[in-house]
Amino acid sequence: MVDSIDSNDGIFRTQNLNLYYGENRAVKDVSISFKKKEVTAIIGPSGCGKSTLLRTLNRMNDFIDIFSTKGEIFFQGEDIYRSSQDVADLRKRVGMVFQRPNPFLKSIYKNIVWGPQIHGTKKDLDELVESSLRKAGLWDEVKDRLNDLATNLSGGQQQRLCIARTIAMKPEVILMDEPCSALDPRSTARIEDLIGELRKDYTIVIVTHNMQQAARISDKTAFFYEGELVEFGDTKSLFTKPKEKRTEDYITGRFG
Amino acid sequence: MSLRRRRLTEKCFKIATALITWSSIAILGVLVFQILKEGMQWVDWQFITSLPSRKAEKAGIYTAIWGSFYLMITTMLFALPTGIGAAIFLEEYGGKSRLSRFIDVNVANLAGVPSIVYGLLGLAVFVNLFGFGRSVISGGLTLGLLVLPVIIITTRGAIRSVPKSIPQAAYALGAKKWQVIFFHTLPYALPGILTGVILSVSRAIGETAPLIIVGAAAYVAFVPESLLDEFTALPIQIFNWTSRPQEVFHSLSAGGIIILLSVMLTMNSVAIFFRHKTQRSRNG
Ligand SMILES: Nc1ncnc2c1ncn2[C@@H]1O[C@H](COP(=O)(O)OP(=O)(O)OP(=O)(O)O)[C@@H](O)[C@H]1O
Ligand SMILES: [Mg+2]
């Protein structure tokens, strides 16, 4: 079960967290901790609550009326569901990349600067655009058409733009929900490389259905099954010597 | 059903819809042709720049054109902000509260209220209660009320059609609700909102009954200079000409209709231009 983690060291930590949609308990009694500057992969069969957990970390579930939580989630030691939490500030510090690329219907440039702008950044926007696009590995492809509509980019480029948009906020954590599932293998490879670069500076939590991907890019892996955290540990050992039968069955493709 | 039967049904349906489409276009065509045939002889510079007159040869439509123009400006200045504001409230803030459901039902019903009822409302409220008298502003506000439901309904539809992923992306960057609405939802909904504007102008510019009740004058010898001035409007002038006994005025009214349609198309073309522009930028 959950071992080998020092629960105080996590940038994110949950304690007996239960997540509900109405009566339906989608995440059950999960205690987990995500460490600073590590990539944590969340894997598990469809419907096991991966996205639900991820969207709770930056409170994007607030928009679902029937959603409710029980238990605690700490970000940098503070309960993010306490009443005094500034949700906009939380989301500024915990960025998110979605399954489908969702650029704004605006220019590439505007896509990147809009977030920082609404939080008061006025200076050096050009540099911010360049550095964010460079980090996202998109600069060379778009540097001559920054004023073009972002929605005209290819799917893979759009997703990298969305990552650049998130990076531009200088977040502490980046959450990614199956960021490659709508992309072709080549774009996927590029994004994986990108995650390899980003891990130096950011804490990343990524949901993926692709076991090889999880094995390639993550330091830690968490395996969920029907809302429960079945196994959590170093990616290497989880994939080579799983402790739980269900984990082994899943990673060897016997179900899911 | 066999494949052949299905193909046949498909074909019949296609023919039926095409028939309906073309017959309505044909009727419209005949109508426009009739009006052009009768009215074109009158439409010239003198007609556009002359004041109304008892003699058909000298009669013009100058004051009515400007009256209608100012009316539409007043109508839109009132109805657009109010309607868009109401739509934002209902869509984004109203939630499922009882109040918003109550407003919801009523807006839908108001869209179907006969225009003469709005005229009575305008007479009671703007002309008498507010003391605006029989003026441009009374007429404009009355027409504004009349088109308000249309603007609210089309704007709500436009807001609803914004893909959820867009506000989601903005919220995930830590945006506040008003920022999401102002910077993303509304710009994205703009083409739909402009459709509402087009529908509203088209409706309001032809309305006659409420203006008669609010007190548009049939004979006005000057262009309104302030909102509180007396006014006439194109449909009023047309109505006035058709109700005269002399034949010649009937064909004069066809000339008026041509002007009415032109003014409507001119005003709408602005909205159509912007709609086209915003839609193009969306499709790339
Ligand atoms: N908006 C919602 N309203 C109600 N129930 C929901 C909602 N979203 C998810 N659920 C339910 O919560 C459970 C977990 O869903 P979730 O989307 O977190 O799964 P997932 O692990 O991300 O699956 P997938 O791999 O298919 O994305 C499912 O049973 C699902 O039906
Ligand atoms: Mg999911």
Coordinates of C-alpha atoms in Angstrom, one line a residue, chain B residues 48-282:
Chain B
I48 CA -35.3 61.5 -50.8
T49 CA -34.7 65.2 -50.0
S50 CA -38.2 66.7 -50.0
L51 CA -40.6 67.2 -47.2
P52 CA -44.0 65.6 -47.2
S53 CA -46.6 67.4 -49.3
R54 CA -50.2 67.3 -50.3
K55 CA -49.2 67.1 -53.9
A56 CA -47.8 63.7 -54.9
E57 CA -45.3 65.0 -57.4
K58 CA -43.7 67.2 -54.8
A59 CA -44.0 64.9 -51.8
G60 CA -40.8 63.5 -50.4
I61 CA -39.7 61.3 -47.5
Y62 CA -36.8 63.3 -46.1
T63 CA -38.1 63.7 -42.5
A64 CA -39.3 60.1 -42.4
I65 CA -35.9 58.8 -43.3
W66 CA -34.2 60.8 -40.6
G67 CA -37.0 60.0 -38.2
S68 CA -36.5 56.3 -38.7
F69 CA -32.8 56.6 -38.5
Y70 CA -32.8 58.4 -35.2
L71 CA -35.5 56.0 -33.9
M72 CA -33.3 53.0 -34.6
I73 CA -30.3 54.6 -33.0
T74 CA -32.3 55.3 -29.8
T75 CA -33.8 51.9 -29.9
M76 CA -30.5 50.1 -30.2
L77 CA -28.7 52.4 -27.7
F78 CA -31.3 51.4 -25.2
A79 CA -32.0 47.8 -26.1
L80 CA -28.5 46.5 -26.8
P81 CA -26.8 47.2 -23.5
T82 CA -30.0 46.3 -21.6
G83 CA -30.6 43.1 -23.5
I84 CA -27.0 41.9 -23.5
G85 CA -26.8 42.7 -19.8
A86 CA -30.0 40.8 -19.0
A87 CA -28.8 37.8 -21.1
I88 CA -25.4 37.7 -19.3
F89 CA -27.2 37.8 -16.0
L90 CA -29.7 35.1 -16.9
E91 CA -27.0 32.8 -18.5
E92 CA -24.1 33.4 -16.2
Y93 CA -25.4 34.5 -12.8
G94 CA -29.1 33.6 -12.7
G95 CA -28.4 29.9 -12.0
K96 CA -31.5 27.9 -11.4
S97 CA -33.1 30.3 -9.0
R98 CA -36.8 30.8 -9.0
L99 CA -36.4 34.4 -10.0
S100 CA -34.4 33.6 -13.1
R101 CA -36.8 30.9 -14.2
F102 CA -39.6 33.4 -13.7
I103 CA -37.8 36.0 -15.9
D104 CA -37.0 33.3 -18.3
V105 CA -40.6 32.3 -19.0
N106 CA -41.6 35.9 -19.2
V107 CA -39.0 36.9 -21.7
A108 CA -40.1 34.1 -23.9
N109 CA -43.7 35.3 -23.6
L110 CA -42.9 38.9 -24.1
A111 CA -41.4 38.1 -27.5
G112 CA -44.9 37.1 -28.6
V113 CA -46.8 40.0 -27.2
P114 CA -48.5 42.0 -30.0
S115 CA -46.7 45.2 -30.8
I116 CA -49.7 47.4 -30.2
V117 CA -49.5 46.4 -26.5
Y118 CA -46.0 47.9 -26.4
G119 CA -47.4 51.0 -27.9
L120 CA -49.9 51.4 -25.1
L121 CA -47.1 50.7 -22.6
G122 CA -45.0 53.4 -24.2
L123 CA -47.8 55.9 -24.2
A124 CA -48.5 55.3 -20.5
V125 CA -44.9 55.2 -19.4
F126 CA -42.7 57.2 -21.7
V127 CA -45.1 59.8 -23.1
N128 CA -47.1 60.4 -20.0
L129 CA -45.4 59.2 -16.8
F130 CA -41.9 60.2 -17.8
G131 CA -43.2 63.2 -19.6
F132 CA -41.2 62.7 -22.8
G133 CA -44.2 63.6 -24.9
R134 CA -44.7 62.5 -28.5
S135 CA -41.0 62.4 -29.2
V136 CA -38.2 60.5 -30.7
I137 CA -37.1 59.2 -27.3
S138 CA -40.6 57.9 -26.5
G139 CA -40.8 56.1 -29.8
G140 CA -37.3 54.7 -29.6
L141 CA -37.7 53.4 -26.1
T142 CA -41.0 51.8 -27.0
L143 CA -39.4 50.0 -29.9
G144 CA -36.5 49.2 -27.7
L145 CA -38.8 47.4 -25.3
L146 CA -40.3 45.6 -28.2
V147 CA -37.1 44.2 -29.5
L148 CA -35.6 43.5 -26.0
P149 CA -36.8 39.9 -25.8
V150 CA -35.4 39.2 -29.2
I151 CA -32.0 40.5 -28.2
I152 CA -32.1 38.7 -24.9
I153 CA -33.0 35.4 -26.5
T154 CA -30.5 35.5 -29.3
T155 CA -27.7 36.7 -27.0
R156 CA -28.4 33.9 -24.5
G157 CA -28.3 31.4 -27.3
A158 CA -25.0 32.9 -28.5
I159 CA -23.6 32.7 -25.0
R160 CA -24.7 29.1 -24.6
S161 CA -23.1 28.1 -27.8
V162 CA -19.6 29.1 -26.6
P163 CA -17.7 25.8 -26.1
K164 CA -17.2 25.1 -22.4
S165 CA -13.5 24.5 -23.0
I166 CA -12.9 28.3 -23.5
P167 CA -14.1 29.5 -20.2
Q168 CA -12.5 26.5 -18.6
A169 CA -9.1 27.4 -20.1
A170 CA -9.5 31.0 -18.7
Y171 CA -10.6 29.9 -15.3
A172 CA -7.6 27.5 -15.1
L173 CA -5.4 30.6 -15.5
G174 CA -6.9 32.1 -12.4
A175 CA -9.4 34.4 -14.2
K176 CA -12.3 35.9 -12.4
K177 CA -15.8 35.3 -13.7
W178 CA -16.2 38.8 -15.1
Q179 CA -12.9 38.6 -16.9
V180 CA -13.9 35.3 -18.5
I181 CA -17.3 36.7 -19.6
F182 CA -15.9 40.0 -20.8
F183 CA -12.7 38.8 -22.6
H184 CA -13.8 35.4 -23.9
T185 CA -17.5 34.6 -23.7
L186 CA -18.8 37.8 -25.2
P187 CA -16.2 38.1 -28.0
Y188 CA -16.9 34.5 -28.9
A189 CA -20.7 35.1 -28.8
L190 CA -20.4 38.3 -30.9
P191 CA -21.6 36.9 -34.2
G192 CA -24.7 35.5 -32.6
I193 CA -25.4 38.8 -30.8
L194 CA -25.1 40.6 -34.1
T195 CA -27.7 38.3 -35.6
G196 CA -29.9 39.5 -32.8
V197 CA -29.2 43.1 -33.8
I198 CA -30.1 42.4 -37.4
L199 CA -33.3 40.7 -36.4
S200 CA -34.2 43.6 -34.1
V201 CA -33.5 46.4 -36.5
S202 CA -35.5 44.6 -39.2
R203 CA -38.4 44.2 -36.8
A204 CA -38.3 47.6 -35.3
I205 CA -37.9 49.6 -38.4
G206 CA -41.1 48.3 -39.9
E207 CA -43.2 48.7 -36.8
T208 CA -46.1 51.1 -37.3
A209 CA -48.8 50.4 -34.7
P210 CA -46.8 51.2 -31.6
L211 CA -45.5 54.4 -33.2
I212 CA -49.0 55.6 -34.0
I213 CA -50.1 55.1 -30.5
V214 CA -47.0 56.8 -29.0
G215 CA -47.9 59.6 -31.3
A216 CA -45.7 59.8 -34.3
A217 CA -46.9 62.6 -36.4
A218 CA -47.9 62.1 -40.0
Y219 CA -46.7 65.5 -41.1
V220 CA -43.4 66.7 -39.8
A221 CA -41.7 69.5 -41.6
F222 CA -38.3 69.2 -39.9
V223 CA -35.7 66.6 -39.0
P224 CA -35.7 66.0 -35.3
E225 CA -32.9 67.9 -33.7
S226 CA -33.2 66.6 -30.2
L227 CA -34.6 63.5 -28.6
L228 CA -37.6 65.4 -27.4
D229 CA -38.6 66.6 -30.8
E230 CA -41.6 65.4 -32.7
F231 CA -40.9 62.8 -35.4
T232 CA -42.3 60.8 -38.2
A233 CA -41.0 57.5 -39.5
L234 CA -41.0 55.6 -42.7
P235 CA -43.7 53.1 -41.9
I236 CA -45.9 56.0 -40.6
Q237 CA -45.4 57.9 -43.8
I238 CA -46.1 54.9 -45.9
F239 CA -49.2 54.1 -43.9
N240 CA -50.3 57.7 -44.3
W241 CA -50.0 57.6 -48.1
T242 CA -51.8 54.3 -48.5
S243 CA -54.7 55.6 -46.5
R244 CA -55.3 58.5 -48.9
P245 CA -58.1 58.1 -51.4
Q246 CA -56.0 59.2 -54.4
E247 CA -54.5 56.4 -56.4
V248 CA -51.3 58.3 -57.0
F249 CA -50.4 58.2 -53.4
H250 CA -50.6 54.4 -53.3
S251 CA -47.8 54.1 -55.8
L252 CA -46.0 56.8 -53.9
S253 CA -46.1 54.5 -50.9
A254 CA -44.4 51.8 -52.9
G255 CA -41.6 54.3 -53.4
G256 CA -41.6 54.7 -49.6
I257 CA -41.3 51.0 -49.1
I258 CA -38.3 50.9 -51.4
I259 CA -36.6 53.5 -49.2
L260 CA -37.6 51.6 -46.1
L261 CA -36.1 48.4 -47.3
S262 CA -32.9 50.3 -48.4
V263 CA -32.5 52.0 -45.0
M264 CA -33.0 48.6 -43.3
L265 CA -30.5 46.9 -45.5
T266 CA -28.0 49.7 -45.0
M267 CA -28.3 49.6 -41.2
N268 CA -28.1 45.8 -41.2
S269 CA -25.2 45.7 -43.5
V270 CA -23.1 47.2 -40.8
A271 CA -24.0 44.4 -38.4
I272 CA -23.6 41.8 -41.3
F273 CA -20.2 43.2 -42.0
F274 CA -19.0 42.8 -38.5
R275 CA -20.6 39.4 -38.2
H276 CA -18.9 38.2 -41.3
K277 CA -15.6 39.6 -40.1
T278 CA -15.8 37.9 -36.7
Q279 CA -17.0 34.6 -38.1
R280 CA -14.2 34.6 -40.7
S281 CA -11.6 35.1 -38.0
R282 CA -13.1 32.2 -36.2

